[in-house]
Short mmCIF file of C-alpha atoms and ligand atoms in Angstrom, two decimals:
data_model
loop_
_atom_site.label_atom_id
_atom_site.label_comp_id
_atom_site.label_asym_id
_atom_site.label_seq_id
_atom_site.Cartn_x
_atom_site.Cartn_y
_atom_site.Cartn_z
CA UNK A 158 69.75 26.91 51.33
CA UNK A 159 73.24 27.69 51.03
CA UNK A 160 72.49 30.38 48.50
CA UNK A 161 69.92 31.57 50.96
CA UNK A 162 72.10 31.75 53.91
CA UNK A 163 75.02 33.45 51.84
CA UNK A 164 72.23 36.02 50.84
CA UNK A 165 71.42 36.96 54.24
CA UNK A 166 74.86 37.10 55.30
CA UNK A 167 75.43 39.73 52.39
CA UNK A 168 72.29 41.53 53.63
CA UNK A 169 73.48 41.51 57.48
CA UNK A 170 77.12 42.81 56.52
CA UNK A 171 76.00 45.44 53.92
CA UNK A 172 73.28 46.63 56.98
CA UNK A 173 76.45 46.66 59.30
CA UNK A 174 78.15 48.64 57.11
CA UNK A 175 75.49 51.00 56.32
CA UNK A 176 74.83 51.69 60.03
CA UNK A 177 78.60 51.79 60.85
CA UNK A 178 78.51 54.76 58.60
CA UNK A 179 75.63 56.55 60.04
CA UNK A 180 77.23 56.21 63.71
CA UNK A 181 80.43 57.38 62.77
CA UNK A 182 78.90 60.42 60.93
CA UNK A 183 76.99 61.09 64.19
CA UNK A 184 79.70 60.85 66.10
CA UNK A 185 81.60 63.28 63.94
CA UNK A 186 78.67 65.61 64.43
CA UNK A 187 78.68 65.25 68.01
CA UNK A 188 82.45 66.07 68.26
CA UNK A 189 82.82 69.49 70.02
CA UNK A 190 84.10 72.15 67.73
CA UNK A 191 87.80 72.57 67.47
CA UNK A 192 88.75 74.93 70.86
CA UNK A 193 88.50 78.57 69.68
CA UNK A 194 91.50 79.81 68.44
CA UNK A 195 90.82 83.32 69.34
CA UNK A 196 91.94 83.96 72.72
CA UNK A 197 89.93 87.16 72.50
CA UNK A 198 86.84 85.04 73.17
CA UNK A 199 88.04 83.53 76.10
CA UNK A 200 91.12 85.08 77.37
CA UNK A 201 90.84 86.53 80.75
CA UNK A 202 90.90 90.44 80.57
CA UNK A 203 94.25 92.30 80.02
CA UNK A 204 95.73 92.95 83.28
CA UNK A 205 93.85 95.26 85.14
CA UNK A 206 94.63 99.16 85.76
CA UNK A 207 92.81 100.53 88.70
CA UNK A 208 89.48 102.00 87.62
CA UNK A 209 89.64 100.48 84.17
CA UNK A 210 89.02 96.78 84.44
CA UNK A 211 85.12 96.85 84.98
CA UNK A 212 84.54 98.17 81.77
CA UNK A 213 85.86 95.32 79.75
CA UNK A 214 84.39 92.57 81.76
CA UNK A 215 80.94 93.81 82.34
CA UNK A 216 80.61 95.57 78.70
CA UNK A 217 81.79 92.26 76.93
CA UNK A 218 79.11 89.87 77.27
CA UNK A 219 80.17 85.91 77.55
CA UNK A 220 79.48 84.49 74.05
CA UNK A 221 79.29 80.54 73.53
CA UNK A 222 81.08 79.00 70.48
CA UNK A 223 77.80 78.41 68.90
CA UNK A 224 77.35 81.80 68.66
CA UNK A 225 80.46 82.72 67.51
CA UNK A 226 79.63 80.13 64.85
CA UNK A 227 76.30 81.36 64.01
CA UNK A 228 76.11 82.98 60.46
CA UNK A 229 74.45 85.90 61.47
CA UNK A 230 77.29 86.93 63.79
CA UNK A 231 79.42 89.85 62.72
CA UNK A 232 82.56 88.88 60.83
CA UNK A 233 85.45 87.65 63.11
CA UNK A 234 87.67 90.90 63.05
CA UNK A 235 84.70 92.75 63.88
CA UNK A 236 83.68 90.83 66.51
CA UNK A 237 87.03 90.59 68.24
CA UNK A 238 87.19 94.39 67.95
CA UNK A 239 85.42 95.00 71.24
CA UNK A 240 87.11 92.51 73.18
CA UNK A 241 90.86 93.79 72.31
CA UNK A 242 89.50 97.40 72.70
CA UNK A 243 89.89 97.45 76.34
CA UNK A 244 93.52 96.08 76.08
CA UNK A 245 94.34 98.73 73.63
CA UNK A 246 92.61 101.52 75.62
CA UNK A 247 94.31 100.84 78.65
CA UNK A 248 97.88 100.86 76.86
CA UNK A 249 96.78 103.95 75.05
CA UNK A 250 96.10 105.45 78.71
CA UNK A 251 99.66 105.00 79.49
CA UNK A 252 101.70 107.97 78.27
CA UNK A 253 104.45 106.34 75.76
CA UNK A 254 107.95 107.19 77.18
CA UNK A 255 107.23 110.45 78.94
CA UNK A 256 109.79 113.27 79.03
CA UNK A 257 111.56 113.68 82.25
CA UNK A 258 111.02 117.30 83.77
CA UNK A 259 113.51 118.84 85.92
CA UNK A 260 111.66 120.11 88.65
CA UNK A 261 112.45 123.47 90.06
CA UNK A 262 115.05 123.72 93.13
CA UNK A 263 113.49 123.70 96.36
CA UNK A 264 115.65 126.41 98.06
CA UNK A 265 113.47 129.70 98.44
CA UNK A 266 110.39 128.26 97.20
CA UNK A 267 108.16 129.67 99.96
CA UNK A 268 109.77 133.11 99.14
CA UNK A 269 108.82 132.62 95.49
CA UNK A 270 105.46 131.30 96.53
CA UNK A 271 104.69 133.96 99.01
CA UNK A 272 102.04 135.79 97.02
CA UNK A 273 99.87 132.70 97.40
CA UNK A 274 99.50 133.48 101.08
CA UNK A 275 97.82 136.74 100.26
CA UNK A 276 94.56 135.85 102.06
CA UNK A 277 96.45 135.11 105.28
CA UNK A 278 98.44 137.93 104.66
CA UNK A 279 95.80 140.37 104.67
CA UNK A 280 93.56 138.99 107.27
CA UNK A 281 96.39 137.93 109.96
CA UNK A 282 99.52 139.64 109.13
CA UNK A 283 98.35 143.09 108.21
CA UNK A 284 95.39 142.86 110.06
CA UNK A 285 97.25 142.58 113.12
CA UNK A 286 99.59 145.08 112.15
CA UNK A 287 96.97 147.76 111.48
CA UNK A 288 95.18 147.21 114.72
CA UNK A 289 98.73 147.35 116.99
CA UNK A 290 98.93 150.73 115.08
CA UNK A 291 96.06 152.23 116.50
CA UNK A 292 96.51 155.34 118.22
CA UNK A 293 94.88 153.84 121.40
CA UNK A 294 95.38 150.37 122.53
CA UNK A 295 92.35 149.73 124.53
CA UNK A 296 90.65 146.71 125.63
CA UNK A 297 88.25 146.66 122.70
CA UNK A 298 91.16 146.70 120.40
CA UNK A 299 93.12 143.77 122.21
CA UNK A 300 89.93 141.96 121.85
CA UNK A 301 89.66 142.71 118.07
CA UNK A 302 93.33 141.58 118.03
CA UNK A 303 92.26 138.28 119.91
CA UNK A 304 89.57 137.58 117.31
CA UNK A 305 91.79 138.43 114.12
CA UNK A 306 94.22 135.38 115.66
CA UNK A 307 91.39 133.06 116.71
CA UNK A 308 89.56 133.58 113.19
CA UNK A 309 92.97 132.86 111.63
CA UNK A 310 92.91 129.35 113.40
CA UNK A 311 95.80 130.35 115.67
CA UNK A 312 94.03 128.15 118.61
CA UNK A 313 93.04 129.51 121.78
CA UNK A 314 96.12 129.09 124.03
CA UNK A 315 98.29 130.30 121.46
CA UNK A 316 96.18 133.29 120.99
CA UNK A 317 96.13 134.08 124.63
CA UNK A 318 99.99 133.67 124.68
CA UNK A 319 100.71 136.00 122.02
CA UNK A 320 98.12 138.48 123.09
CA UNK A 321 99.53 138.72 126.52
CA UNK A 322 103.40 139.01 125.31
CA UNK A 323 102.12 141.69 122.60
CA UNK A 324 100.45 143.55 125.58
CA UNK A 325 103.51 143.51 127.70
CA UNK A 326 105.99 144.56 125.02
CA UNK A 327 103.80 147.07 123.53
CA UNK A 328 103.51 148.73 127.09
CA UNK A 329 107.08 149.18 127.27
CA UNK A 330 107.79 150.47 123.88
CA UNK A 331 106.28 153.90 124.34
CA UNK A 332 105.99 155.24 120.78
CA UNK A 333 105.05 152.58 118.10
CA UNK A 334 106.57 153.21 115.16
CA UNK A 335 105.37 150.89 112.09
CA UNK A 336 108.51 149.67 111.81
CA UNK A 337 108.87 148.70 115.48
CA UNK A 338 105.66 147.07 115.37
CA UNK A 339 106.31 144.93 112.52
CA UNK A 340 109.91 143.65 114.00
CA UNK A 341 108.13 142.96 117.27
CA UNK A 342 104.90 141.16 115.81
CA UNK A 343 107.64 139.08 113.52
CA UNK A 344 109.57 138.16 116.78
CA UNK A 345 106.14 137.27 118.33
CA UNK A 346 104.98 135.22 115.65
CA UNK A 347 108.17 133.44 114.93
CA UNK A 348 108.32 132.39 118.85
CA UNK A 349 104.91 131.08 118.38
CA UNK A 350 105.85 128.91 115.38
CA UNK A 351 109.23 127.79 116.76
CA UNK A 352 112.35 128.24 115.01
CA UNK A 353 114.27 125.58 116.57
CA UNK A 354 112.33 122.55 115.32
CA UNK A 355 113.95 119.93 112.52
CA UNK A 356 112.00 120.64 109.84
CA UNK A 357 113.73 118.55 107.23
CA UNK A 358 111.94 115.54 105.77
CA UNK A 359 114.05 112.35 106.89
CA UNK A 360 114.93 110.36 104.03
CA UNK A 361 118.43 109.25 104.36
CA UNK A 362 119.46 105.76 103.37
CA UNK A 363 119.70 103.38 106.32
CA UNK A 364 120.71 99.42 106.75
CA UNK A 365 117.96 97.03 106.11
CA UNK A 366 117.21 93.98 108.17
CA UNK A 367 119.54 92.02 106.14
CA UNK A 368 122.31 94.31 106.34
CA UNK A 369 121.96 95.66 102.86
CA UNK A 370 121.72 99.47 102.37
CA UNK A 371 118.02 100.47 102.57
CA UNK A 372 116.31 103.62 101.07
CA UNK A 373 114.85 106.34 103.48
CA UNK A 374 111.06 105.29 103.83
CA UNK A 375 108.35 107.70 104.09
CA UNK A 376 104.81 107.07 104.84
CA UNK A 377 102.08 109.50 103.68
CA UNK A 378 98.90 109.48 105.44
CA UNK A 379 96.12 111.75 105.62
CA UNK A 380 92.08 111.58 104.87
CA UNK A 381 91.13 111.35 101.40
CA UNK A 382 90.75 114.74 99.57
CA UNK A 383 93.19 116.78 101.81
CA UNK A 384 95.65 116.42 98.78
CA UNK A 385 97.72 113.36 100.00
CA UNK A 386 98.28 111.80 96.72
CA UNK A 387 99.06 115.18 95.06
CA UNK A 388 101.51 115.85 98.03
CA UNK A 389 103.30 112.49 97.34
CA UNK A 390 103.93 113.29 93.68
CA UNK A 391 104.83 116.79 94.46
CA UNK A 392 107.27 115.52 97.42
CA UNK A 393 108.93 113.03 94.81
CA UNK A 394 109.61 116.07 92.47
CA UNK A 395 110.98 117.96 95.56
CA UNK A 396 113.41 115.04 96.36
CA UNK A 397 114.35 114.86 92.42
CA UNK A 398 115.17 118.15 92.44
CA UNK A 399 117.44 117.86 95.41
CA UNK A 400 119.22 114.87 93.65
CA UNK A 401 117.77 111.91 94.71
CA UNK A 402 116.19 108.92 93.02
CA UNK A 403 112.70 107.97 93.96
CA UNK A 404 110.26 104.79 94.15
CA UNK A 405 106.68 105.52 94.78
CA UNK A 406 104.39 102.88 96.31
CA UNK A 407 100.80 103.12 95.62
CA UNK A 408 99.20 101.75 98.38
CA UNK A 409 96.04 103.96 98.36
CA UNK A 410 93.96 101.24 96.93
CA UNK A 411 90.67 102.62 98.27
CA UNK A 412 90.49 105.40 96.12
CA UNK A 413 90.49 103.96 92.27
CA UNK A 414 92.25 106.65 90.58
CA UNK A 415 94.65 107.27 93.25
CA UNK A 416 97.42 104.63 91.75
CA UNK A 417 97.05 106.11 88.20
CA UNK A 418 97.40 109.55 89.66
CA UNK A 419 100.57 108.82 91.61
CA UNK A 420 102.17 106.71 88.42
CA UNK A 421 101.61 109.91 86.30
CA UNK A 422 103.46 111.97 89.03
CA UNK A 423 106.16 109.64 89.12
CA UNK A 424 106.61 109.16 85.44
CA UNK A 425 106.99 112.94 85.03
CA UNK A 426 110.30 112.90 86.95
CA UNK A 427 111.48 109.22 86.14
CA UNK A 428 110.29 107.67 89.12
CA UNK A 429 108.89 104.18 89.33
CA UNK A 430 105.32 103.46 90.90
CA UNK A 431 104.70 100.09 92.50
CA UNK A 432 101.33 99.20 92.36
CA UNK A 433 98.90 96.62 92.95
CA UNK A 434 95.36 95.74 91.77
CA UNK A 435 92.45 97.83 92.78
CA UNK A 436 91.58 97.14 96.41
CA UNK A 437 94.58 94.87 96.95
CA UNK A 438 96.20 94.81 100.34
CA UNK A 439 97.97 98.05 100.82
CA UNK A 440 100.35 96.59 103.13
CA UNK A 441 101.81 93.83 100.80
CA UNK A 442 102.18 96.90 97.87
CA UNK A 443 104.20 98.70 100.50
CA UNK A 444 106.12 96.08 101.07
CA UNK A 445 106.90 95.79 97.44
CA UNK A 446 107.77 99.24 97.05
CA UNK A 447 110.70 99.14 99.65
CA UNK A 448 111.61 95.70 98.29
CA UNK A 449 112.15 97.42 94.60
CA UNK A 450 113.77 100.50 96.13
CA UNK A 451 116.25 98.20 97.87
CA UNK A 452 116.69 96.36 94.43
CA UNK A 453 117.08 99.88 92.44
CA UNK A 454 119.31 101.21 95.03
CA UNK A 455 117.10 104.24 95.13
CA UNK A 456 117.76 107.04 97.94
CA UNK A 457 113.79 107.37 99.02
CA UNK A 458 110.72 105.39 98.67
CA UNK A 459 107.49 107.19 99.19
CA UNK A 460 104.46 105.32 100.32
CA UNK A 461 100.98 106.78 99.65
CA UNK A 462 98.28 105.51 101.71
CA UNK A 463 94.54 105.51 102.24
CA UNK A 464 92.65 107.37 104.77
CA UNK A 465 89.54 106.15 105.37
CA UNK A 466 88.11 107.86 108.53
CA UNK A 467 84.92 105.71 108.75
CA UNK A 468 86.11 104.03 111.83
CA UNK A 469 89.29 104.75 113.83
CA UNK A 470 89.33 101.08 114.32
CA UNK A 471 89.51 100.30 110.40
CA UNK A 472 92.03 103.04 109.77
CA UNK A 473 94.02 101.60 112.95
CA UNK A 474 94.10 98.32 111.38
CA UNK A 475 95.13 99.51 107.97
CA UNK A 476 97.93 101.87 108.72
CA UNK A 477 99.44 100.01 111.53
CA UNK A 478 99.57 97.12 109.29
CA UNK A 479 101.36 99.03 106.42
CA UNK A 480 103.82 100.20 109.05
CA UNK A 481 104.34 97.05 110.55
CA UNK A 482 104.84 95.42 107.15
CA UNK A 483 107.29 98.27 105.99
CA UNK A 484 109.31 97.74 109.10
CA UNK A 485 110.01 94.34 108.00
CA UNK A 486 112.74 96.01 105.62
CA UNK A 487 113.86 98.43 108.44
CA UNK A 488 113.12 101.52 109.68
CA UNK A 489 110.24 103.91 108.73
CA UNK A 490 112.09 107.16 108.61
CA UNK A 491 109.25 109.68 108.43
CA UNK A 492 105.24 109.55 108.93
CA UNK A 493 103.85 112.72 107.24
CA UNK A 494 100.26 113.85 108.06
CA UNK A 495 98.62 115.69 105.20
CA UNK A 496 96.02 118.13 106.39
CA UNK A 497 93.81 120.60 104.45
CA UNK A 498 94.43 124.04 105.98
CA UNK A 499 90.97 124.97 104.87
CA UNK A 500 89.27 122.87 107.11
CA UNK A 501 90.28 124.50 110.34
CA UNK A 502 88.97 122.45 113.28
CA UNK A 503 87.99 119.41 111.29
CA UNK A 504 91.60 119.07 110.29
CA UNK A 505 92.77 119.33 113.97
CA UNK A 506 90.25 116.64 114.78
CA UNK A 507 91.73 114.47 112.08
CA UNK A 508 95.33 115.04 113.37
CA UNK A 509 94.56 113.85 116.70
CA UNK A 510 92.83 110.62 115.46
CA UNK A 511 96.05 109.95 113.03
CA UNK A 512 98.30 110.75 115.94
CA UNK A 513 96.62 108.14 118.04
CA UNK A 514 96.94 105.61 115.20
CA UNK A 515 100.55 106.01 114.09
CA UNK A 516 103.52 108.00 115.08
CA UNK A 517 103.57 111.29 113.14
CA UNK A 518 106.77 112.74 112.54
CA UNK A 519 105.94 115.66 110.36
CA UNK A 520 102.87 117.73 109.03
CA UNK A 521 102.17 118.64 105.58
CA UNK A 522 99.62 121.42 105.03
CA UNK A 523 98.14 121.72 101.68
CA UNK A 524 95.89 124.62 100.26
CA UNK A 525 97.34 127.33 102.35
CA UNK A 526 97.17 129.34 99.10
CA UNK A 527 93.41 129.18 99.44
CA UNK A 528 92.47 130.29 102.82
CA UNK A 529 92.92 133.03 105.17
CA UNK A 530 93.60 130.95 108.14
CA UNK A 531 97.38 130.47 107.99
CA UNK A 532 97.37 130.43 111.94
CA UNK A 533 96.63 126.53 111.44
CA UNK A 534 100.25 125.99 111.21
CA UNK A 535 100.44 127.18 114.81
CA UNK A 536 97.56 125.38 116.05
CA UNK A 537 98.44 122.04 114.30
CA UNK A 538 101.79 121.96 115.54
CA UNK A 539 100.63 122.59 119.12
CA UNK A 540 98.03 119.67 118.88
CA UNK A 541 100.47 117.31 117.73
CA UNK A 542 103.96 118.35 119.08
CA UNK A 543 105.32 117.60 115.73
CA UNK A 544 106.59 120.48 113.13
CA UNK A 545 105.06 121.53 109.95
CA UNK A 546 107.59 120.44 107.61
CA UNK A 547 105.89 121.19 103.91
CA UNK A 548 103.41 123.60 102.90
CA UNK A 549 101.28 123.19 99.76
CA UNK A 550 100.60 126.69 98.28
CA UNK A 551 98.87 125.59 94.83
CA UNK A 552 98.04 122.69 92.23
CA UNK A 553 101.04 123.27 90.23
CA UNK A 554 103.66 120.54 90.32
CA UNK A 555 106.28 122.59 92.20
CA UNK A 556 103.78 124.12 94.62
CA UNK A 557 105.07 122.26 97.68
CA UNK A 558 107.35 124.35 99.46
CA UNK A 559 109.88 123.21 102.52
CA UNK A 560 108.28 125.29 105.44
CA UNK A 561 110.32 128.02 106.79
CA UNK A 562 109.36 130.02 109.74
CA UNK A 563 110.92 133.26 108.91
CA UNK A 564 109.99 133.31 105.18
CA UNK A 565 106.43 132.25 106.25
CA UNK A 566 106.33 135.11 108.80
CA UNK A 567 107.78 137.49 106.33
CA UNK A 568 105.16 136.63 103.73
CA UNK A 569 102.32 137.62 106.38
CA UNK A 570 103.28 140.79 107.48
CA UNK A 571 105.32 142.02 104.66
CA UNK A 572 108.83 143.07 104.82
P1 GDP B 804 93.87 112.62 98.13
O1 GDP B 804 92.33 112.02 98.18
O2 GDP B 804 94.20 113.12 99.46
O3 GDP B 804 94.84 112.12 97.70
O4 GDP B 804 93.70 113.99 97.34
P2 GDP B 804 94.36 114.63 96.11
O5 GDP B 804 95.95 114.61 95.91
O6 GDP B 804 93.61 114.06 94.76
O7 GDP B 804 94.12 116.32 95.85
C1 GDP B 804 92.89 116.61 95.95
C2 GDP B 804 92.86 117.96 95.52
O8 GDP B 804 93.46 118.92 95.95
C3 GDP B 804 93.30 117.93 93.95
O9 GDP B 804 92.45 118.78 93.08
C4 GDP B 804 94.58 118.75 94.04
O10 GDP B 804 95.26 119.68 93.12
C5 GDP B 804 94.38 119.70 95.43
N1 GDP B 804 95.28 120.23 96.01
C6 GDP B 804 96.20 119.50 96.63
N2 GDP B 804 97.43 120.39 97.22
C7 GDP B 804 96.92 121.52 97.07
C8 GDP B 804 97.61 122.74 97.47
O11 GDP B 804 98.26 122.96 98.03
N3 GDP B 804 96.54 123.88 97.06
C9 GDP B 804 95.78 123.93 95.96
N4 GDP B 804 94.84 124.92 95.70
N5 GDP B 804 95.01 122.89 95.79
C10 GDP B 804 95.62 121.29 96.26
#
């Protein structure tokens, strides 16, 4: 009996041991595999660069650990390649230690670029001179003069004013030598454009809200496509050429490539660009840009903004907010409206809308090189009551010139 009990006990113990082994080995099998050691599988994509991050996150399918362990899966090195690729691609897109360029001096740029105004020169300046030189200045000729001005986008009221004054002065002139006519037209065009306005871009450092020295702050606004970002970049060069240090704020988060574009402009002249995530809050980027400007002791902060005209309310909300947030640091010294000179009346409509949304202090007219409508200078100043301060005369880096009425008129009618 004792022997039987002993045998049963031994059998039970032996069975227990065997089943324990089985359980423990099952448990081992059920244990989750060690956490993946390769961060490339689970790590979030690298810090996004505007316009580039969509690719890695969509192109790279999520893989489970089982899939990674599948014997048929590609070797780890190959497998991790597509994951790290976007990161290296992003890095490669950022130019390594770019050489700092020295922009051309700004004085006399308009004189240098005067040939670019050739289309306006021929149709507006020379056209007017030819008409005024006619032997008989009859009504038809005056009408043609009027048409020439209107076609060149001078605007109805300024055109009437100019024609009236020209008629008066030509009457008392008697004989009209080409020289006299040129002088007369020069004077009248200058009166129309105005020589008294302050056309300097205000970028003087001021005092911040905490009593610290604050850089001059310039907001650049305008509808997308007019050349706003390019102009911001070119303006950075103008300022650097004038011996100032610049920080750029890439607050146009609407257009995907705008921040990259601005950063490239900045890097060329050694200006830092403050940027945020795509579709990020433009106001917070603008705020950070001035903060950076203060920290760097920069002279000027230029803030590029987005110009969506889909609704006036949307635009008002966004630009108004950017300006208010910028003012948390202190004054905004200049709000430059960028307009495309080739868009004529459309440009004037844009000007009107922007002026309702934010206080414009200066106008930048771009693409004057590609149009016969140089008269827009007069029309837009009249429309907004603020001066044209800069003109864009080409796609080259130093093709943005301070606007000088004398040089402009001389270019139109020839010396
Ligand atoms: P944004 O959308 O307003 O920021 O426009 P961009 O700055 O990207 O400029 C749009 C296009 O206009 C680019 O191809 C620029 O090179 C071009 N552009 C800007 N200013 C001028 C200019 O003064 N003359 C000419 N011909 N092209 C210009």
